[in-house]
GROMACS .gro file of C-alpha atoms in nm:
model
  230
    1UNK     CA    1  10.797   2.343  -9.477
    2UNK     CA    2  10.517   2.557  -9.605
    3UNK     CA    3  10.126   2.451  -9.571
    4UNK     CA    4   9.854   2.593  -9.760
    5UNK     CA    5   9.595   2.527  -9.517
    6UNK     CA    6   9.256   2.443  -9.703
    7UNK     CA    7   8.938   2.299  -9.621
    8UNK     CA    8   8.778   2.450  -9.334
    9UNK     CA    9   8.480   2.552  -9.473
   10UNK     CA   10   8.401   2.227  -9.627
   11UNK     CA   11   8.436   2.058  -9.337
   12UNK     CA   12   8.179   2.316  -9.126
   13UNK     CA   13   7.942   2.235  -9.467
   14UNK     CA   14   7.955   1.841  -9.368
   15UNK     CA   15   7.855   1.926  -9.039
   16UNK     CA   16   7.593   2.155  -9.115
   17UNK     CA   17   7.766   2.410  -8.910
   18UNK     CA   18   7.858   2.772  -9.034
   19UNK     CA   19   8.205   2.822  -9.198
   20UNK     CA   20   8.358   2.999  -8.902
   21UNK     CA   21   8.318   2.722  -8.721
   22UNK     CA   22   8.503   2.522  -8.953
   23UNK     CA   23   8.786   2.772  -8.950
   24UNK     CA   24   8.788   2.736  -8.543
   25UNK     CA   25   8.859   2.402  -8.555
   26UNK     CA   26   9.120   2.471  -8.828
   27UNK     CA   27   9.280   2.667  -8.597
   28UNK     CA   28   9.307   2.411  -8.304
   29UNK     CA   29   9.470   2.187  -8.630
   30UNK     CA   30   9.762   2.462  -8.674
   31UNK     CA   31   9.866   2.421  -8.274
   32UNK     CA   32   9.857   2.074  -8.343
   33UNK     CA   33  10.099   2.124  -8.634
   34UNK     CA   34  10.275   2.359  -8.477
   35UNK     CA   35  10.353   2.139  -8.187
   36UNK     CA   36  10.409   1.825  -8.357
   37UNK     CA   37  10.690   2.042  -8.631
   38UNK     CA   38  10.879   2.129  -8.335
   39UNK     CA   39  10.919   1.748  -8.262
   40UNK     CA   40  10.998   1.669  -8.520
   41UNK     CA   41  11.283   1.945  -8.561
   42UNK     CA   42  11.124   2.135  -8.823
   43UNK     CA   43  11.342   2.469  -8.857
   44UNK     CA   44  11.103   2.674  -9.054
   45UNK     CA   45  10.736   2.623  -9.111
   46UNK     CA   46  10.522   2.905  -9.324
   47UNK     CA   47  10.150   2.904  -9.360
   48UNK     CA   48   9.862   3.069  -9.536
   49UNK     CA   49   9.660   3.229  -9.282
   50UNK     CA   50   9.488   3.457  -9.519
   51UNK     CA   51   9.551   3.548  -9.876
   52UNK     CA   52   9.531   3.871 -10.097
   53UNK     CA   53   9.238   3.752 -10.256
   54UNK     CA   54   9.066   3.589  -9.933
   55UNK     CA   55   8.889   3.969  -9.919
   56UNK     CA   56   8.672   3.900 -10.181
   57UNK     CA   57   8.516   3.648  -9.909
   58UNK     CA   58   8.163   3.751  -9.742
   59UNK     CA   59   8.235   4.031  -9.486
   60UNK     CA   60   8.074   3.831  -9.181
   61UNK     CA   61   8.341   3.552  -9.283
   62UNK     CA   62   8.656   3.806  -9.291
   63UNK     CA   63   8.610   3.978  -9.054
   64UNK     CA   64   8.543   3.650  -8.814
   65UNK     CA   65   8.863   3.535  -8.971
   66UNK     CA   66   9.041   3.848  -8.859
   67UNK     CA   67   8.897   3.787  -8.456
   68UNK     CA   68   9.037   3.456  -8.501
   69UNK     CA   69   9.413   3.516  -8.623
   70UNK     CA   70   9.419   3.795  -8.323
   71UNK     CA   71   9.267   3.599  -8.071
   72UNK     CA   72   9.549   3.293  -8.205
   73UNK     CA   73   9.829   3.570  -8.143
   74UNK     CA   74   9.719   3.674  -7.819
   75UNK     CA   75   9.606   3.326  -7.663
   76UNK     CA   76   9.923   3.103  -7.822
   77UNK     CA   77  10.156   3.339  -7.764
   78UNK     CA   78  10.282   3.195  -7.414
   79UNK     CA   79  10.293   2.890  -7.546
   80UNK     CA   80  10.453   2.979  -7.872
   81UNK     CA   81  10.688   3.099  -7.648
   82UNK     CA   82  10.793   2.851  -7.453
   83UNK     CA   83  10.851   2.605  -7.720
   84UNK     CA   84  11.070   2.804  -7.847
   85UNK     CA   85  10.902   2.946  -8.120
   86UNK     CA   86  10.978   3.304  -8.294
   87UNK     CA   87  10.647   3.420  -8.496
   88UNK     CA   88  10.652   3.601  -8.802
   89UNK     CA   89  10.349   3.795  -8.957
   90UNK     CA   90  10.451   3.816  -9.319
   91UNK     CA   91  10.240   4.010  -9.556
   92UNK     CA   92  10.106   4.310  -9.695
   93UNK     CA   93   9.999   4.530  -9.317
   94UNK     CA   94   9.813   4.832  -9.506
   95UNK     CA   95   9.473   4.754  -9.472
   96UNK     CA   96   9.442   4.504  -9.150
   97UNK     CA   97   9.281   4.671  -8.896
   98UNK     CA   98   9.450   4.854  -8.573
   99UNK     CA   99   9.441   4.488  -8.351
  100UNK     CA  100   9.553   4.279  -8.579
  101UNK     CA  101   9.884   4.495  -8.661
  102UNK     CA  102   9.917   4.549  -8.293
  103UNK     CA  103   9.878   4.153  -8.229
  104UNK     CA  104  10.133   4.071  -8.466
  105UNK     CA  105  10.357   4.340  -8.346
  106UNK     CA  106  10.316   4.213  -7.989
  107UNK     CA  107  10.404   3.825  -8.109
  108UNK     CA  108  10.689   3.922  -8.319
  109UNK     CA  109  10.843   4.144  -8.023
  110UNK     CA  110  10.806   3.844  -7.777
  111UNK     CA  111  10.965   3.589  -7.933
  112UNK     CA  112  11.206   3.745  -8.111
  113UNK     CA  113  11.506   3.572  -7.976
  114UNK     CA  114  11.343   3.230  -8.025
  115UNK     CA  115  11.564   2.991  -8.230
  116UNK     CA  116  11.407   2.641  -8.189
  117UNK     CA  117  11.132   2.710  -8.491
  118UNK     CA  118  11.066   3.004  -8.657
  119UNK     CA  119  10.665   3.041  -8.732
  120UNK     CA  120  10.553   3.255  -9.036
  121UNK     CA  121  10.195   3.315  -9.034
  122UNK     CA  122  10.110   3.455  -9.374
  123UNK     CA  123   9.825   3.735  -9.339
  124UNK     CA  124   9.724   3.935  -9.687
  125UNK     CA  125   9.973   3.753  -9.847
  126UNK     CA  126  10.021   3.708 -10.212
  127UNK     CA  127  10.314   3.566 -10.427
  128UNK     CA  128  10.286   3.794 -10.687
  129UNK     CA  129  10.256   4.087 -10.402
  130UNK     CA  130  10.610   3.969 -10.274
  131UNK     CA  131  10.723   3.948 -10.610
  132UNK     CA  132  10.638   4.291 -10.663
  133UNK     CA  133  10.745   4.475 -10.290
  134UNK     CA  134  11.055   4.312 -10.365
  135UNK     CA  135  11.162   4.441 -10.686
  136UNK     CA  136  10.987   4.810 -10.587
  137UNK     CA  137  11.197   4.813 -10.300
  138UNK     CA  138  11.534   4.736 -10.470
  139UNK     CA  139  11.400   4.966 -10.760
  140UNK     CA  140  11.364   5.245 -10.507
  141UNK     CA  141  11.740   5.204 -10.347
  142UNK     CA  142  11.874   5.223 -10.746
  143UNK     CA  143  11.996   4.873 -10.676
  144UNK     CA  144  12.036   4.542 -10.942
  145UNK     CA  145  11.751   4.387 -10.996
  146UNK     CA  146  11.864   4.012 -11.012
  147UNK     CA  147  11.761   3.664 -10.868
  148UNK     CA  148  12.013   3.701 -10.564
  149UNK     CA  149  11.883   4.089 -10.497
  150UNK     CA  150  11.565   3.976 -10.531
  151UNK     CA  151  11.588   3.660 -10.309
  152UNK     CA  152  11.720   3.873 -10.046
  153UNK     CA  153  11.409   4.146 -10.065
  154UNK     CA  154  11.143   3.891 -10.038
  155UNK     CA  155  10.934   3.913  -9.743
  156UNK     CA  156  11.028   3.577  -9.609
  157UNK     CA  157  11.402   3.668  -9.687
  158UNK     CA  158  11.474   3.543  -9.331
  159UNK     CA  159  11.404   3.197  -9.367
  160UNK     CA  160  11.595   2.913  -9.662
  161UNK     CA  161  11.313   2.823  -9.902
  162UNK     CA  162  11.054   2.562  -9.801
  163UNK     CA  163  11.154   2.205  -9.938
  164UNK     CA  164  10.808   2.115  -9.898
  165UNK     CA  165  10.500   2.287  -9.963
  166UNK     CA  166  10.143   2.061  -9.827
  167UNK     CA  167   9.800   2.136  -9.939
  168UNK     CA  168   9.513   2.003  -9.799
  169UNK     CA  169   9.183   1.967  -9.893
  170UNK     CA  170   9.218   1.798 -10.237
  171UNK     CA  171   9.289   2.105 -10.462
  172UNK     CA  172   9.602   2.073 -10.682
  173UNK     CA  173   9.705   2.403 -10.696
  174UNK     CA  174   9.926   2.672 -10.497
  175UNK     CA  175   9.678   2.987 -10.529
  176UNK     CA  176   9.959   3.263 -10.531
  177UNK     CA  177  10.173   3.115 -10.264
  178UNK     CA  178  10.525   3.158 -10.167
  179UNK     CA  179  10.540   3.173 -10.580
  180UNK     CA  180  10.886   3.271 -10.591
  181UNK     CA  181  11.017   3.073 -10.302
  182UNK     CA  182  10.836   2.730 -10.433
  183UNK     CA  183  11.052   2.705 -10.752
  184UNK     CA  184  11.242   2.383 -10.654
  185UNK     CA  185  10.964   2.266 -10.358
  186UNK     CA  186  10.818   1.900 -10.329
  187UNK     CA  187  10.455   1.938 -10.383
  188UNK     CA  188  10.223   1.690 -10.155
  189UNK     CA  189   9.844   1.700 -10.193
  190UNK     CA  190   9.606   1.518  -9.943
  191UNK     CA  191   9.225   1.539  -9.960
  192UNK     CA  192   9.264   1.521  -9.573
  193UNK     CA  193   9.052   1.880  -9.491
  194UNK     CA  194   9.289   2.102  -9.265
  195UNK     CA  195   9.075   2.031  -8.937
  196UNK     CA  196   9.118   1.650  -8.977
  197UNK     CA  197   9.501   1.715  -9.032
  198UNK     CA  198   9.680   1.517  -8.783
  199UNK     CA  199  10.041   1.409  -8.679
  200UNK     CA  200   9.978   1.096  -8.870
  201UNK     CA  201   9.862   1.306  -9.212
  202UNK     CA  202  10.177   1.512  -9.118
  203UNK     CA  203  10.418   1.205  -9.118
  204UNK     CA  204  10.260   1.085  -9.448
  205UNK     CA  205  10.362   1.390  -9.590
  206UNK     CA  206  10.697   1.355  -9.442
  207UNK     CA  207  10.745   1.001  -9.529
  208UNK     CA  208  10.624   1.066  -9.887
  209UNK     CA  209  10.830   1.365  -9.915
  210UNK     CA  210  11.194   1.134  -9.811
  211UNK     CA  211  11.076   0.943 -10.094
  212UNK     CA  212  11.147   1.168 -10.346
  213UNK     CA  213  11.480   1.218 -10.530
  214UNK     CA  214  11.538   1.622 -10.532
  215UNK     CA  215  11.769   1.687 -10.862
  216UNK     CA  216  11.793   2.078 -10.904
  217UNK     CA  217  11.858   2.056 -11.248
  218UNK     CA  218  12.103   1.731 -11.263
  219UNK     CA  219  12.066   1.431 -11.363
  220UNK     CA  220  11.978   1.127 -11.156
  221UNK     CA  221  12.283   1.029 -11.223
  222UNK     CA  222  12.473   1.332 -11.092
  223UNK     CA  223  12.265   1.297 -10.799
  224UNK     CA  224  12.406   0.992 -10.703
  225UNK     CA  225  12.780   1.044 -10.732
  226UNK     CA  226  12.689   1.384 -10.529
  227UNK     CA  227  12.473   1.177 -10.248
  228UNK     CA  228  12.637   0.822 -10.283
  229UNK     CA  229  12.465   0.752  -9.916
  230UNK     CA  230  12.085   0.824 -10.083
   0.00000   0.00000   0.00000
């Protein structure tokens, strides 16, 4: 599962309150989603801390973002921990500043061996920026470039695809995530803002998401005779 994790801001803007305070409470959401995936025996769960183009954002509000995400990693991590979960900072590191790298060094080192959830925490992250590392990186190694070579040089290589990808906040769109590794995702869209996002808005999703009849392609049809329990 993969969240785009939207809405902070308008939510501090209700409240008359300044966006960082907005993005505080969106990250006491993400523990709550965090928590609530691992009961639910999500595998895999990917979200967009910060994107490429999130640094075109005042400077007061990135570089409060970037206390947050290292406070996150440094305060969770026990807990992370022992749930079970092994964190993964995905994204382009050039650029972040000296505690942030070291942060998500630190969190990746202690719960490597994790295998109850893995965690990816996407941090100047782009799709077309995977797109790209990938295919430089097989370029550079005089290798193929094909769907299966590149599948296997994306940054979040380590994990299968997300079956679902969430958005909240209203906005239809995916704004340059996981572009490559969305191809055959369920979309679900909630105008829930990410601070109100609950284990209830999370089993909508889920429920809505069972719903759906995934065809890769086929037919309904072929679908059936290939599932005859669904």
């Amino acid at each position: 599962m993969a969240i785009v994790m939207d809405g902070n801001g308008r939510w501090a803007k209700q409240r008359y309150m300044p966006r960082l305070f907005g993005h505080r409470q969106g990250i006491a959401s993400l523990k709550r989603c965090v928590k609530a995936c691992v009961n639910r025996n999500i595998k895999a769960l990917t979200v967009f801390a910060f994107s490429s183009e999130n640094w075109n954002r005042p400077a007061e509000e990135v570089s409060g973002l970037m206390d947050l995400l290292v406070k996150l990693m440094r305060s969770e991590l026990p807990e992370l921990h022992e749930q079970g979960v092994r964190v993964c900072i995905v994204g382009e590191r050039e650029g972040l500043s000296d505690a942030v790298r070291a942060s998500a060094t630190e969190a990746e080192n202690v719960t490597s061996n994790n295998t109850r959830m893995v965690l990816n925490v996407c941090i100047n992250y782009g799709g077309r920026w995977d797109i790209a590392q990938a295919a430089a990186r097989l370029a550079a190694e005089n290798l193929a470039i094909t769907p299966d070579s590149l599948q296997g040089a994306m940054a979040l290589s380590h994990v299968p695809d997300p079956d679902l990808l969430i958005r909240t906040g209203g906005e239809q769109r995916i704004s340059n995530f996981l572009l490559w590794q969305c191809a055959y995702s369920e979309l679900y869209f909630t105008e829930t803002l990410w601070p109100d996002f609950d284990e209830a808005a999370l089993d909508a999703a889920l429920a809505d998401y069972a719903g759906r009849e995934r065809r890769f392609g086929k037919t309904s049809a072929q679908v059936q005779v290939d599932n005859p329990a669904c």
